[in-house]
CSV table of C-alpha atoms in Angstrom, one decimal:
chain,number,residue,atom,x,y,z
A,510,UNK,CA,-14.0,7.5,19.9
A,511,UNK,CA,-13.0,10.9,18.4
A,512,UNK,CA,-14.8,11.8,15.0
A,513,UNK,CA,-11.9,13.8,13.6
A,514,UNK,CA,-8.3,12.5,12.8
A,515,UNK,CA,-6.7,15.8,13.9
A,516,UNK,CA,-7.9,15.2,17.4
A,517,UNK,CA,-4.8,13.0,17.6
A,518,UNK,CA,-2.6,16.0,16.9
A,519,UNK,CA,-4.6,18.3,19.2
A,520,UNK,CA,-3.9,16.0,22.1
A,521,UNK,CA,-0.4,14.9,21.4
A,522,UNK,CA,1.0,18.3,20.9
A,523,UNK,CA,0.2,19.1,24.6
A,524,UNK,CA,2.2,16.1,25.8
A,525,UNK,CA,5.3,16.1,23.6
A,526,UNK,CA,5.5,19.4,21.7
A,527,UNK,CA,9.3,19.2,21.1
A,528,UNK,CA,9.6,15.6,20.1
A,529,UNK,CA,10.3,14.9,16.4
A,530,UNK,CA,7.2,13.7,14.6
A,531,UNK,CA,8.3,13.3,10.9
A,532,UNK,CA,11.8,13.4,9.6
A,533,UNK,CA,14.1,12.3,6.8
A,534,UNK,CA,17.9,12.2,6.6
A,535,UNK,CA,18.0,16.0,6.2
A,536,UNK,CA,15.5,17.5,8.6
A,537,UNK,CA,12.7,16.8,11.1
A,538,UNK,CA,9.6,18.6,12.3
A,539,UNK,CA,8.5,18.6,16.0
A,540,UNK,CA,4.9,18.0,16.9
A,541,UNK,CA,4.6,21.7,17.7
A,542,UNK,CA,5.9,22.6,14.2
A,543,UNK,CA,3.5,20.1,12.6
A,544,UNK,CA,0.6,21.6,14.7
A,545,UNK,CA,1.4,25.3,13.8
A,546,UNK,CA,2.2,24.8,10.2
A,547,UNK,CA,-0.8,22.5,9.5
A,548,UNK,CA,-3.0,25.2,11.0
A,549,UNK,CA,-1.4,27.9,9.0
A,550,UNK,CA,-2.1,25.9,5.8
A,551,UNK,CA,-5.7,25.3,6.9
A,552,UNK,CA,-6.1,29.0,7.5
A,553,UNK,CA,-4.6,29.8,4.0
A,554,UNK,CA,-7.1,27.5,2.4
A,555,UNK,CA,-10.0,29.0,4.4
A,556,UNK,CA,-9.1,32.5,3.2
A,557,UNK,CA,-9.2,31.2,-0.3
A,558,UNK,CA,-12.8,30.2,0.3
A,559,UNK,CA,-12.1,26.5,0.0
A,560,UNK,CA,-14.2,24.0,2.0
A,561,UNK,CA,-15.0,20.4,1.5
A,562,UNK,CA,-13.0,20.6,-1.8
A,563,UNK,CA,-10.2,18.3,-3.2
A,564,UNK,CA,-6.8,20.0,-2.7
A,565,UNK,CA,-4.0,18.4,-4.8
A,566,UNK,CA,-0.6,18.0,-3.0
A,567,UNK,CA,2.2,17.8,-5.5
A,568,UNK,CA,5.5,17.8,-3.4
A,569,UNK,CA,8.5,15.7,-3.1
A,570,UNK,CA,8.6,12.9,-0.7
A,571,UNK,CA,9.3,15.0,2.4
A,572,UNK,CA,8.1,15.5,6.0
A,573,UNK,CA,6.5,18.7,4.9
A,574,UNK,CA,4.3,16.8,2.5
A,575,UNK,CA,2.6,15.1,5.5
A,576,UNK,CA,2.1,18.5,7.2
A,577,UNK,CA,0.5,19.7,3.9
A,578,UNK,CA,-2.0,16.7,4.2
A,579,UNK,CA,-2.9,17.7,7.7
A,580,UNK,CA,-3.3,21.3,6.8
A,581,UNK,CA,-5.8,20.4,4.0
A,582,UNK,CA,-7.8,18.4,6.6
A,583,UNK,CA,-7.7,21.4,9.0
A,584,UNK,CA,-9.4,23.5,6.3
A,585,UNK,CA,-12.2,20.9,6.1
A,586,UNK,CA,-11.0,19.8,2.7
A,587,UNK,CA,-9.5,16.5,1.5
A,588,UNK,CA,-6.0,16.0,0.0
A,589,UNK,CA,-5.2,14.3,-3.3
A,590,UNK,CA,-1.6,13.3,-3.3
A,591,UNK,CA,0.4,13.1,-6.5
A,592,UNK,CA,4.1,12.6,-7.1
A,593,UNK,CA,6.9,13.4,-9.5
A,594,UNK,CA,7.4,9.7,-10.4
A,595,UNK,CA,3.9,9.5,-11.8
A,596,UNK,CA,3.7,9.9,-15.6
A,597,UNK,CA,2.2,13.3,-16.6
A,598,UNK,CA,-0.6,11.5,-18.5
A,599,UNK,CA,-1.7,9.8,-15.3
A,600,UNK,CA,-1.5,13.1,-13.4
A,601,UNK,CA,-3.7,14.8,-16.0
A,602,UNK,CA,-6.2,12.0,-15.7
A,603,UNK,CA,-6.3,12.5,-11.9
A,604,UNK,CA,-6.7,16.3,-12.3
A,605,UNK,CA,-9.5,15.7,-14.9
A,606,UNK,CA,-11.3,13.5,-12.4
A,607,UNK,CA,-11.0,15.8,-9.4
A,608,UNK,CA,-11.1,19.2,-11.0
A,609,UNK,CA,-9.3,20.9,-8.1
A,610,UNK,CA,-9.1,24.6,-7.5
A,611,UNK,CA,-5.8,24.7,-5.8
A,612,UNK,CA,-2.5,22.7,-5.8
A,613,UNK,CA,0.2,22.8,-3.1
A,614,UNK,CA,3.7,22.5,-4.5
A,615,UNK,CA,7.2,22.9,-3.3
A,616,UNK,CA,10.1,24.8,-5.0
A,617,UNK,CA,11.2,21.5,-6.7
A,618,UNK,CA,7.8,20.7,-8.2
A,619,UNK,CA,6.1,24.0,-9.1
A,620,UNK,CA,7.7,24.4,-12.5
A,621,UNK,CA,6.6,21.0,-13.6
A,622,UNK,CA,3.1,21.7,-12.3
A,623,UNK,CA,2.9,24.6,-14.7
A,624,UNK,CA,2.8,21.9,-17.6
A,625,UNK,CA,-0.2,20.0,-16.2
A,626,UNK,CA,-3.7,20.4,-17.7
A,627,UNK,CA,-4.7,22.4,-14.6
A,628,UNK,CA,-6.5,25.7,-14.5
A,629,UNK,CA,-6.5,26.4,-10.8
A,630,UNK,CA,-4.0,28.1,-8.4
A,631,UNK,CA,-0.5,26.9,-7.7
A,632,UNK,CA,0.6,27.7,-4.1
A,633,UNK,CA,4.0,27.2,-2.5
A,634,UNK,CA,4.1,25.2,0.7
A,635,UNK,CA,6.5,27.5,2.4
A,636,UNK,CA,4.3,30.6,1.8
A,637,UNK,CA,1.2,28.7,3.0
A,638,UNK,CA,3.0,27.4,6.2
A,639,UNK,CA,4.0,31.0,7.0
A,640,UNK,CA,0.3,32.4,7.0
A,641,UNK,CA,-1.0,33.8,10.3
A,642,UNK,CA,-3.4,31.3,11.9
A,643,UNK,CA,-7.1,32.1,12.3
A,644,UNK,CA,-8.0,30.0,15.3
A,645,UNK,CA,-11.6,31.1,15.3
A,646,UNK,CA,-12.1,30.1,11.7
A,647,UNK,CA,-10.4,26.7,12.2
A,648,UNK,CA,-12.6,26.2,15.3
A,649,UNK,CA,-15.8,26.8,13.3
A,650,UNK,CA,-14.7,24.4,10.6
A,651,UNK,CA,-14.0,21.7,13.2
A,652,UNK,CA,-17.5,22.2,14.8
A,653,UNK,CA,-19.1,21.5,11.4
A,654,UNK,CA,-17.1,18.4,10.7
A,655,UNK,CA,-18.7,15.0,10.4
A,656,UNK,CA,-17.0,11.7,10.7
A,657,UNK,CA,-18.2,10.8,7.2
A,658,UNK,CA,-16.4,13.7,5.6
A,659,UNK,CA,-13.6,12.6,3.3
A,660,UNK,CA,-10.0,13.4,4.2
A,661,UNK,CA,-8.2,12.1,1.2
A,662,UNK,CA,-8.7,10.6,-2.3
A,663,UNK,CA,-5.9,8.1,-3.2
A,664,UNK,CA,-5.8,6.9,-6.8
A,665,UNK,CA,-5.3,3.2,-7.6
A,666,UNK,CA,-4.9,1.6,-11.0
A,667,UNK,CA,-8.0,0.9,-13.0
A,668,UNK,CA,-8.5,-2.1,-15.3
A,669,UNK,CA,-9.4,0.2,-18.2
A,670,UNK,CA,-6.2,2.2,-17.7
A,671,UNK,CA,-8.0,5.2,-16.1
A,672,UNK,CA,-7.1,5.5,-12.4
A,673,UNK,CA,-9.7,5.3,-9.8
A,674,UNK,CA,-9.8,7.6,-6.8
A,675,UNK,CA,-10.7,5.9,-3.5
A,676,UNK,CA,-12.2,8.4,-1.0
A,677,UNK,CA,-11.8,7.7,2.6
A,678,UNK,CA,-13.5,9.5,5.6
A,679,UNK,CA,-12.5,10.3,9.2
A,680,UNK,CA,-14.5,7.5,10.6
A,681,UNK,CA,-12.8,4.8,8.5
A,682,UNK,CA,-9.2,6.2,9.1
A,683,UNK,CA,-9.8,6.4,12.8
A,684,UNK,CA,-11.2,2.9,13.0
A,685,UNK,CA,-8.2,1.6,11.0
A,686,UNK,CA,-5.6,3.5,13.1
A,687,UNK,CA,-7.2,2.2,16.3
A,688,UNK,CA,-7.4,-1.4,15.2
A,689,UNK,CA,-4.0,-1.5,13.5
A,690,UNK,CA,-2.4,0.0,16.6
A,691,UNK,CA,-4.0,-2.6,18.8
A,692,UNK,CA,-2.9,-5.4,16.6
A,693,UNK,CA,0.7,-4.2,16.1
A,694,UNK,CA,1.3,-2.8,19.6
A,695,UNK,CA,2.4,0.7,18.6
A,696,UNK,CA,3.4,3.0,21.4
A,697,UNK,CA,5.1,6.4,22.2
A,698,UNK,CA,8.6,4.6,21.7
A,699,UNK,CA,7.8,3.4,18.2
A,700,UNK,CA,10.2,4.6,15.6
A,701,UNK,CA,8.8,3.9,12.1
A,702,UNK,CA,10.6,3.8,8.7
A,703,UNK,CA,8.2,4.7,5.9
A,704,UNK,CA,8.9,2.8,2.7
A,705,UNK,CA,5.9,3.6,0.5
A,706,UNK,CA,5.3,6.7,-1.6
A,707,UNK,CA,3.1,9.2,0.1
A,708,UNK,CA,0.5,9.1,-2.6
A,709,UNK,CA,-0.5,5.5,-1.5
A,710,UNK,CA,-2.7,4.6,1.4
A,711,UNK,CA,0.0,2.4,2.8
A,712,UNK,CA,1.7,5.4,4.4
A,713,UNK,CA,-1.4,5.7,6.7
A,714,UNK,CA,0.3,3.0,8.8
A,715,UNK,CA,2.9,5.5,9.9
A,716,UNK,CA,1.3,9.0,9.5
A,717,UNK,CA,-1.6,8.6,11.9
A,718,UNK,CA,-0.3,6.3,14.6
A,719,UNK,CA,2.6,8.8,14.9
A,720,UNK,CA,0.0,11.4,15.9
A,721,UNK,CA,-1.9,9.1,18.1
A,722,UNK,CA,1.1,7.9,20.2
A,723,UNK,CA,3.6,10.7,19.8
A,724,UNK,CA,5.8,8.3,17.9
A,725,UNK,CA,8.4,9.2,15.2
A,726,UNK,CA,8.4,8.5,11.5
A,727,UNK,CA,11.5,8.6,9.3
A,728,UNK,CA,11.0,8.7,5.5
A,729,UNK,CA,13.5,6.4,3.9
A,730,UNK,CA,15.1,7.8,0.7
A,731,UNK,CA,13.8,5.9,-2.3
A,732,UNK,CA,17.4,5.3,-3.7
A,733,UNK,CA,18.3,3.2,-0.7
A,734,UNK,CA,15.9,0.5,-1.9
A,735,UNK,CA,18.5,-0.3,-4.7
A,736,UNK,CA,21.2,-0.7,-2.1
A,737,UNK,CA,20.2,-3.1,0.6
A,738,UNK,CA,23.3,-2.8,2.8
A,739,UNK,CA,23.0,1.0,2.9
A,740,UNK,CA,19.2,0.6,3.6
A,741,UNK,CA,19.9,-1.5,6.7
A,742,UNK,CA,22.5,1.0,7.8
A,743,UNK,CA,19.9,3.7,7.6
A,744,UNK,CA,17.6,1.6,9.9
A,745,UNK,CA,20.4,1.3,12.4
A,746,UNK,CA,21.5,5.0,12.2
A,747,UNK,CA,18.0,6.2,13.2
A,748,UNK,CA,17.3,3.3,15.6
A,749,UNK,CA,14.2,2.1,13.6
A,750,UNK,CA,12.3,-0.5,15.6
A,751,UNK,CA,9.1,-0.8,13.4
A,752,UNK,CA,8.6,-1.3,9.7
A,753,UNK,CA,5.4,-2.0,7.7
A,754,UNK,CA,6.7,-2.6,4.2
A,755,UNK,CA,5.6,-4.3,1.0
A,756,UNK,CA,7.0,-7.8,0.5
A,757,UNK,CA,9.3,-6.9,-2.4
A,758,UNK,CA,11.2,-4.3,-0.2
A,759,UNK,CA,11.9,-7.1,2.4
A,760,UNK,CA,12.9,-9.8,-0.1
A,761,UNK,CA,15.2,-7.2,-1.8
A,762,UNK,CA,17.2,-7.3,1.5
A,763,UNK,CA,17.0,-11.0,2.2
A,764,UNK,CA,17.5,-12.4,-1.3
A,765,UNK,CA,20.9,-10.6,-1.8
A,766,UNK,CA,22.7,-11.8,1.2
A,767,UNK,CA,22.5,-8.6,3.1
A,768,UNK,CA,22.2,-10.2,6.5
A,769,UNK,CA,25.7,-11.8,6.1
A,770,UNK,CA,27.1,-8.2,6.0
A,771,UNK,CA,24.8,-6.2,8.4
A,772,UNK,CA,21.6,-6.8,10.4
A,773,UNK,CA,19.0,-4.4,11.6
A,774,UNK,CA,20.0,-3.8,15.3
A,775,UNK,CA,16.9,-2.2,16.7
A,776,UNK,CA,14.1,-3.8,14.6
A,777,UNK,CA,11.5,-5.4,16.8
A,778,UNK,CA,8.2,-5.2,14.9
A,779,UNK,CA,8.0,-6.2,11.2
A,780,UNK,CA,4.7,-6.1,9.2
A,781,UNK,CA,4.4,-6.9,5.6
A,782,UNK,CA,1.7,-7.1,2.9
A,783,UNK,CA,0.7,-6.4,-0.7
A,784,UNK,CA,1.9,-9.8,-1.9
A,785,UNK,CA,2.6,-13.3,-0.7
A,786,UNK,CA,5.9,-13.5,1.2
A,787,UNK,CA,7.8,-16.5,-0.1
A,788,UNK,CA,8.5,-18.8,2.9
A,789,UNK,CA,12.1,-19.1,1.9
A,790,UNK,CA,12.7,-15.4,2.2
A,791,UNK,CA,10.6,-15.1,5.3
A,792,UNK,CA,12.8,-17.7,7.0
A,793,UNK,CA,15.9,-15.7,6.2
A,794,UNK,CA,14.4,-12.7,8.0
A,795,UNK,CA,13.3,-14.9,11.0
A,796,UNK,CA,16.8,-16.4,11.3
A,797,UNK,CA,18.4,-12.9,11.2
A,798,UNK,CA,15.9,-11.4,13.8
A,799,UNK,CA,14.7,-14.4,15.9
A,800,UNK,CA,13.4,-12.1,18.7
A,801,UNK,CA,11.4,-9.8,16.4
A,802,UNK,CA,7.6,-10.1,15.8
A,803,UNK,CA,6.4,-10.7,12.3
A,804,UNK,CA,2.9,-9.9,11.1
A,805,UNK,CA,1.3,-10.5,7.7
A,806,UNK,CA,-1.2,-7.8,6.9
A,807,UNK,CA,-3.9,-7.9,4.3
A,808,UNK,CA,-6.3,-5.4,2.8
A,809,UNK,CA,-7.1,-3.2,-0.2
A,810,UNK,CA,-7.1,0.6,-0.5
A,811,UNK,CA,-10.9,0.4,-0.7
A,812,UNK,CA,-10.8,-1.0,2.9
A,813,UNK,CA,-8.8,1.9,4.2
A,814,UNK,CA,-5.5,-0.1,3.9
A,815,UNK,CA,-5.4,-3.3,5.9
A,816,UNK,CA,-8.3,-5.2,7.4
A,817,UNK,CA,-6.8,-8.7,8.3
A,818,UNK,CA,-3.7,-9.7,10.3
A,819,UNK,CA,-1.7,-12.9,11.1
A,820,UNK,CA,1.1,-13.0,13.7
A,821,UNK,CA,3.5,-15.6,12.4
A,822,UNK,CA,4.3,-17.7,15.4
A,823,UNK,CA,4.6,-21.2,14.1
A,824,UNK,CA,6.8,-23.1,11.7
A,825,UNK,CA,5.5,-23.0,8.2
A,826,UNK,CA,5.8,-25.8,5.7
A,827,UNK,CA,7.9,-25.1,2.5
A,828,UNK,CA,4.8,-25.0,0.3
A,829,UNK,CA,2.5,-23.3,2.9
A,830,UNK,CA,1.4,-19.7,2.2
A,831,UNK,CA,1.6,-17.4,5.2
A,832,UNK,CA,-2.1,-16.9,6.3
A,833,UNK,CA,-3.7,-13.5,6.3
A,834,UNK,CA,-5.3,-14.8,9.6
A,835,UNK,CA,-8.4,-13.0,10.8
A,836,UNK,CA,-10.1,-9.6,10.4
A,837,UNK,CA,-9.5,-6.7,12.7
A,838,UNK,CA,-12.0,-5.9,15.4
A,839,UNK,CA,-15.0,-4.2,13.9
A,840,UNK,CA,-14.5,-5.8,10.5
A,841,UNK,CA,-16.1,-9.0,9.1
A,842,UNK,CA,-14.8,-11.0,6.1
A,843,UNK,CA,-17.3,-12.8,4.0
A,844,UNK,CA,-16.3,-15.4,1.6
A,845,UNK,CA,-18.9,-15.4,-1.2
A,846,UNK,CA,-19.2,-17.9,-4.1
A,847,UNK,CA,-20.5,-17.1,-7.7
A,848,UNK,CA,-24.0,-17.3,-6.4
A,849,UNK,CA,-23.3,-14.8,-3.5
A,850,UNK,CA,-23.6,-17.6,-0.9
A,851,UNK,CA,-21.1,-18.1,2.0
A,852,UNK,CA,-18.5,-20.6,0.9
A,853,UNK,CA,-15.3,-22.3,2.2
A,854,UNK,CA,-13.5,-20.7,-0.7
A,855,UNK,CA,-14.7,-17.6,-2.4
A,856,UNK,CA,-14.3,-13.9,-3.0
A,857,UNK,CA,-13.1,-12.0,0.0
A,858,UNK,CA,-15.7,-9.3,0.8
A,859,UNK,CA,-15.3,-6.7,3.6
A,860,UNK,CA,-18.0,-5.6,5.9
A,861,UNK,CA,-17.6,-2.8,8.4
A,862,UNK,CA,-16.4,0.8,9.2
A,863,UNK,CA,-13.2,0.1,7.2
A,864,UNK,CA,-15.1,0.2,3.9
A,865,UNK,CA,-14.4,3.5,2.2
A,866,UNK,CA,-16.8,5.9,0.6
A,867,UNK,CA,-16.2,4.7,-2.9
A,868,UNK,CA,-14.6,6.1,-6.0
A,869,UNK,CA,-14.5,9.8,-6.4
A,870,UNK,CA,-16.6,11.0,-9.4
A,871,UNK,CA,-17.1,7.5,-10.6
A,872,UNK,CA,-20.5,6.1,-9.6
A,873,UNK,CA,-20.4,3.4,-12.2
A,874,UNK,CA,-17.2,1.8,-11.0
A,875,UNK,CA,-18.3,2.3,-7.4
A,876,UNK,CA,-21.5,0.4,-7.9
A,877,UNK,CA,-19.6,-2.6,-9.4
A,878,UNK,CA,-17.7,-3.4,-6.2
A,879,UNK,CA,-19.3,-1.4,-3.4
A,880,UNK,CA,-22.5,-3.4,-3.3
A,881,UNK,CA,-25.4,-4.3,-1.0
A,882,UNK,CA,-24.6,-7.1,1.2
A,883,UNK,CA,-26.3,-10.0,-0.6
A,884,UNK,CA,-26.8,-11.8,2.8
A,885,UNK,CA,-28.8,-8.8,4.1
A,886,UNK,CA,-32.1,-8.0,2.5
A,887,UNK,CA,-33.6,-6.1,5.4
A,888,UNK,CA,-31.8,-2.6,5.1
A,889,UNK,CA,-29.1,-0.9,3.0
A,890,UNK,CA,-25.6,-2.2,3.9
A,891,UNK,CA,-22.6,-1.7,1.7
A,892,UNK,CA,-19.7,-4.2,1.5
A,893,UNK,CA,-16.7,-4.1,-0.7
A,894,UNK,CA,-15.9,-6.9,-3.1
A,895,UNK,CA,-12.1,-7.2,-3.3
A,896,UNK,CA,-11.7,-9.4,-6.3
A,897,UNK,CA,-9.4,-11.6,-4.1
A,898,UNK,CA,-10.1,-15.3,-3.6
A,899,UNK,CA,-9.6,-16.7,-0.1
A,900,UNK,CA,-10.2,-19.8,1.9
A,901,UNK,CA,-9.8,-21.1,5.5
A,902,UNK,CA,-7.1,-23.7,6.3
A,903,UNK,CA,-7.4,-26.6,8.8
A,904,UNK,CA,-6.5,-24.2,11.7
A,905,UNK,CA,-9.4,-21.9,10.7
A,906,UNK,CA,-6.9,-19.2,9.5
A,907,UNK,CA,-7.8,-17.2,6.4
A,908,UNK,CA,-5.6,-17.9,3.4
A,909,UNK,CA,-5.1,-15.6,0.3
A,910,UNK,CA,-5.5,-18.0,-2.7
A,911,UNK,CA,-5.2,-15.6,-5.7
A,912,UNK,CA,-6.7,-12.6,-7.5
A,913,UNK,CA,-9.9,-13.5,-9.4
A,914,UNK,CA,-8.1,-12.1,-12.4
A,915,UNK,CA,-5.0,-14.2,-11.7
A,916,UNK,CA,-7.2,-17.3,-12.0
A,917,UNK,CA,-7.0,-18.6,-15.5
A,918,UNK,CA,-8.4,-21.5,-17.6
A,919,UNK,CA,-5.5,-23.1,-19.4
A,920,UNK,CA,-5.6,-26.4,-21.3
A,921,UNK,CA,-9.1,-27.1,-19.7
A,922,UNK,CA,-7.7,-26.6,-16.2
A,923,UNK,CA,-8.4,-23.7,-13.7
A,924,UNK,CA,-5.0,-22.5,-12.6
A,925,UNK,CA,-3.9,-20.0,-10.0
A,926,UNK,CA,-0.9,-18.1,-11.2
A,927,UNK,CA,0.0,-17.4,-7.6
A,928,UNK,CA,0.5,-21.2,-7.1
A,929,UNK,CA,3.1,-21.3,-9.9
A,930,UNK,CA,4.9,-18.2,-8.4
A,931,UNK,CA,5.0,-19.9,-5.0
A,932,UNK,CA,6.6,-23.0,-6.3
A,933,UNK,CA,9.2,-21.0,-8.4
A,934,UNK,CA,10.0,-19.0,-5.2
A,935,UNK,CA,10.9,-22.2,-3.4
A,936,UNK,CA,13.6,-23.1,-5.8
A,937,UNK,CA,17.2,-22.4,-4.6
A,938,UNK,CA,18.8,-19.6,-6.6
A,939,UNK,CA,15.5,-17.7,-7.4
A,940,UNK,CA,15.4,-14.2,-5.9
A,941,UNK,CA,12.0,-13.0,-7.2
A,942,UNK,CA,9.5,-14.0,-9.9
A,943,UNK,CA,6.2,-13.1,-11.5
A,944,UNK,CA,3.7,-14.8,-13.7
A,945,UNK,CA,1.2,-13.4,-16.3
A,946,UNK,CA,-1.1,-14.9,-18.9
A,947,UNK,CA,-1.2,-14.1,-22.5
A,948,UNK,CA,-4.8,-14.8,-23.5
A,949,UNK,CA,-4.4,-14.5,-27.3
A,950,UNK,CA,-1.7,-17.2,-27.5
A,951,UNK,CA,-3.0,-19.1,-24.5
A,952,UNK,CA,0.5,-19.0,-22.8
A,953,UNK,CA,1.5,-18.8,-19.2
A,954,UNK,CA,4.5,-16.4,-18.9
A,955,UNK,CA,7.1,-16.6,-16.2
A,956,UNK,CA,9.8,-13.9,-15.6
A,957,UNK,CA,12.4,-14.2,-12.8
A,958,UNK,CA,15.6,-12.8,-11.4
A,959,UNK,CA,18.0,-15.4,-10.1
A,960,UNK,CA,21.1,-17.5,-10.8
A,961,UNK,CA,19.4,-20.4,-12.7
A,962,UNK,CA,19.2,-20.6,-16.5
A,963,UNK,CA,15.6,-20.9,-17.9
A,964,UNK,CA,16.0,-24.5,-18.9
A,965,UNK,CA,17.3,-25.4,-15.4
A,966,UNK,CA,14.4,-23.7,-13.8
A,967,UNK,CA,11.9,-25.5,-16.1
A,968,UNK,CA,13.5,-28.8,-15.3
A,969,UNK,CA,13.0,-28.2,-11.6
A,970,UNK,CA,9.4,-27.0,-12.1
A,971,UNK,CA,8.5,-30.2,-14.0
A,972,UNK,CA,9.3,-32.0,-10.7
A,973,UNK,CA,7.0,-29.8,-8.8
A,974,UNK,CA,4.0,-29.0,-10.9
A,975,UNK,CA,1.6,-30.9,-13.2
A,976,UNK,CA,2.4,-30.5,-16.9
A,977,UNK,CA,-0.5,-28.1,-17.6
A,978,UNK,CA,0.9,-25.7,-15.0
A,979,UNK,CA,4.4,-25.5,-16.5
A,980,UNK,CA,4.9,-22.0,-18.0
A,981,UNK,CA,5.0,-21.9,-21.8
A,982,UNK,CA,7.4,-19.0,-21.9
A,983,UNK,CA,10.3,-18.3,-19.4
A,984,UNK,CA,12.7,-15.4,-19.3
A,985,UNK,CA,15.4,-14.4,-16.9
A,986,UNK,CA,15.7,-10.8,-16.1
A,987,UNK,CA,18.5,-8.8,-14.3
A,988,UNK,CA,15.8,-7.3,-12.2
A,989,UNK,CA,12.0,-7.5,-11.9
A,990,UNK,CA,9.7,-4.6,-12.8
A,991,UNK,CA,7.7,-3.2,-10.0
A,992,UNK,CA,4.8,-0.8,-9.9
A,993,UNK,CA,5.2,2.4,-7.9
A,994,UNK,CA,3.7,0.8,-4.8
A,995,UNK,CA,6.1,-2.1,-4.8
A,996,UNK,CA,4.0,-4.8,-6.6
A,997,UNK,CA,5.3,-6.9,-9.5
A,998,UNK,CA,4.2,-5.1,-12.7
A,999,UNK,CA,2.4,-7.9,-14.5
A,1000,UNK,CA,1.0,-5.6,-17.1
A,1001,UNK,CA,4.5,-4.7,-18.1
A,1002,UNK,CA,5.5,-8.4,-18.2
A,1003,UNK,CA,2.6,-9.2,-20.5
A,1004,UNK,CA,3.5,-6.3,-22.9
A,1005,UNK,CA,7.1,-7.3,-22.7
A,1006,UNK,CA,6.3,-10.7,-24.1
A,1007,UNK,CA,4.3,-9.3,-27.0
A,1008,UNK,CA,7.1,-7.0,-27.9
A,1009,UNK,CA,10.3,-9.0,-27.1
A,1010,UNK,CA,9.6,-12.7,-27.6
A,1011,UNK,CA,13.0,-13.3,-29.1
A,1012,UNK,CA,14.8,-12.8,-25.8
A,1013,UNK,CA,13.1,-15.6,-23.9
A,1014,UNK,CA,12.7,-19.3,-24.1
A,1015,UNK,CA,9.4,-20.9,-25.4
A,1016,UNK,CA,8.8,-24.3,-23.8
A,1017,UNK,CA,7.8,-27.3,-25.8
């Protein structure tokens, strides 16, 4: 196996130099252009004396942004992606953590960057990409590279409100790309549609397999995710055959009757993750695309993205969660109980090459979840504790149960908020829902978008759940709040309850 992710680009540019690698609705870059511009950027950074340093990439969501990432790697550095949709306070926290010397901007972002708490150099992508290549210098950098060198730092939310930067190295990303590609069957004819922002690890599923196979990735305009019919038309216009999206993006299409108007004509491979896919919505997809393959992917950023998969090939019961299946090759999943013993149900812990390096400049947080394998007392071996609870079903398939922090104790009962959400999602007329727990008042909060009134929804839930699991507060929303990476924003929901109780319905 290669020990450097750019080996993919080195090989594929010889085979399909003029094929489009990355594109959006306005422009596309061939593999030759990706190769040349990334090497120019690498040379530019080398001439600035930067090596094994964090380089912030602050650009609009654009194919050139991906080339900037690759250019940073070519210089022997690692990229830290940030985005215009991040609040400035969060960006300042990221900059404070990384203390970068240089930030790559485009003409749309450079003025905003001047307002950041940043003392380093601001550089324009276009000027960097026009730099003359120094092949000798880049060759020397490559010779010194190790597979444990970081290539990116991606920031996730922190429980304390301070973002945590997950650092991943060549070895973990290469292992991930190889295993994911094998599971999903990517090939040179794959045409991806990227949904996630480029500052999340989820975009790895498109960026690096595109280089490995000479595939093509189209970046979907963010605004289309508010217009499902136009979104499907985009998929058809660019003959998209493969998507790896968060569940909320898929349900946004199916829940609003889009398939009655238009269907994806070329879509063959559909992967989903980040949250539990309601069976009702999954069936709508399956009915619309009966010949397509559907795969549930599971994994945290700290595990380089995804580490488990399940090809959905059997009929699922109404109340049955779609399994997360089994781990990729070269990965092991340990279910550990509170005594750190193997259990039938326990915290999902990841063992293998996919475990990342830890949190950048944060050894305390790293030591809390990147821990010595408690089952191995013979030599150092780090596993990652996900904070997710899992169990095996009767078929031996791994099931995601809940987050540890979604498990609450209410009225003397241990309750999984995910179980309440799953039951709400089964009710006809419900499009999307989310639960939170207000500890001070001891109240289960339920927010939803759909056609039912709150009292109608509660009446149906009383037929499905024990009394102690009935939400204490229910509110209908026009649309659900989502975090930037497409997950339901439960912190927002909890804060909304504290500030706007008069709009909802407290249950007796």
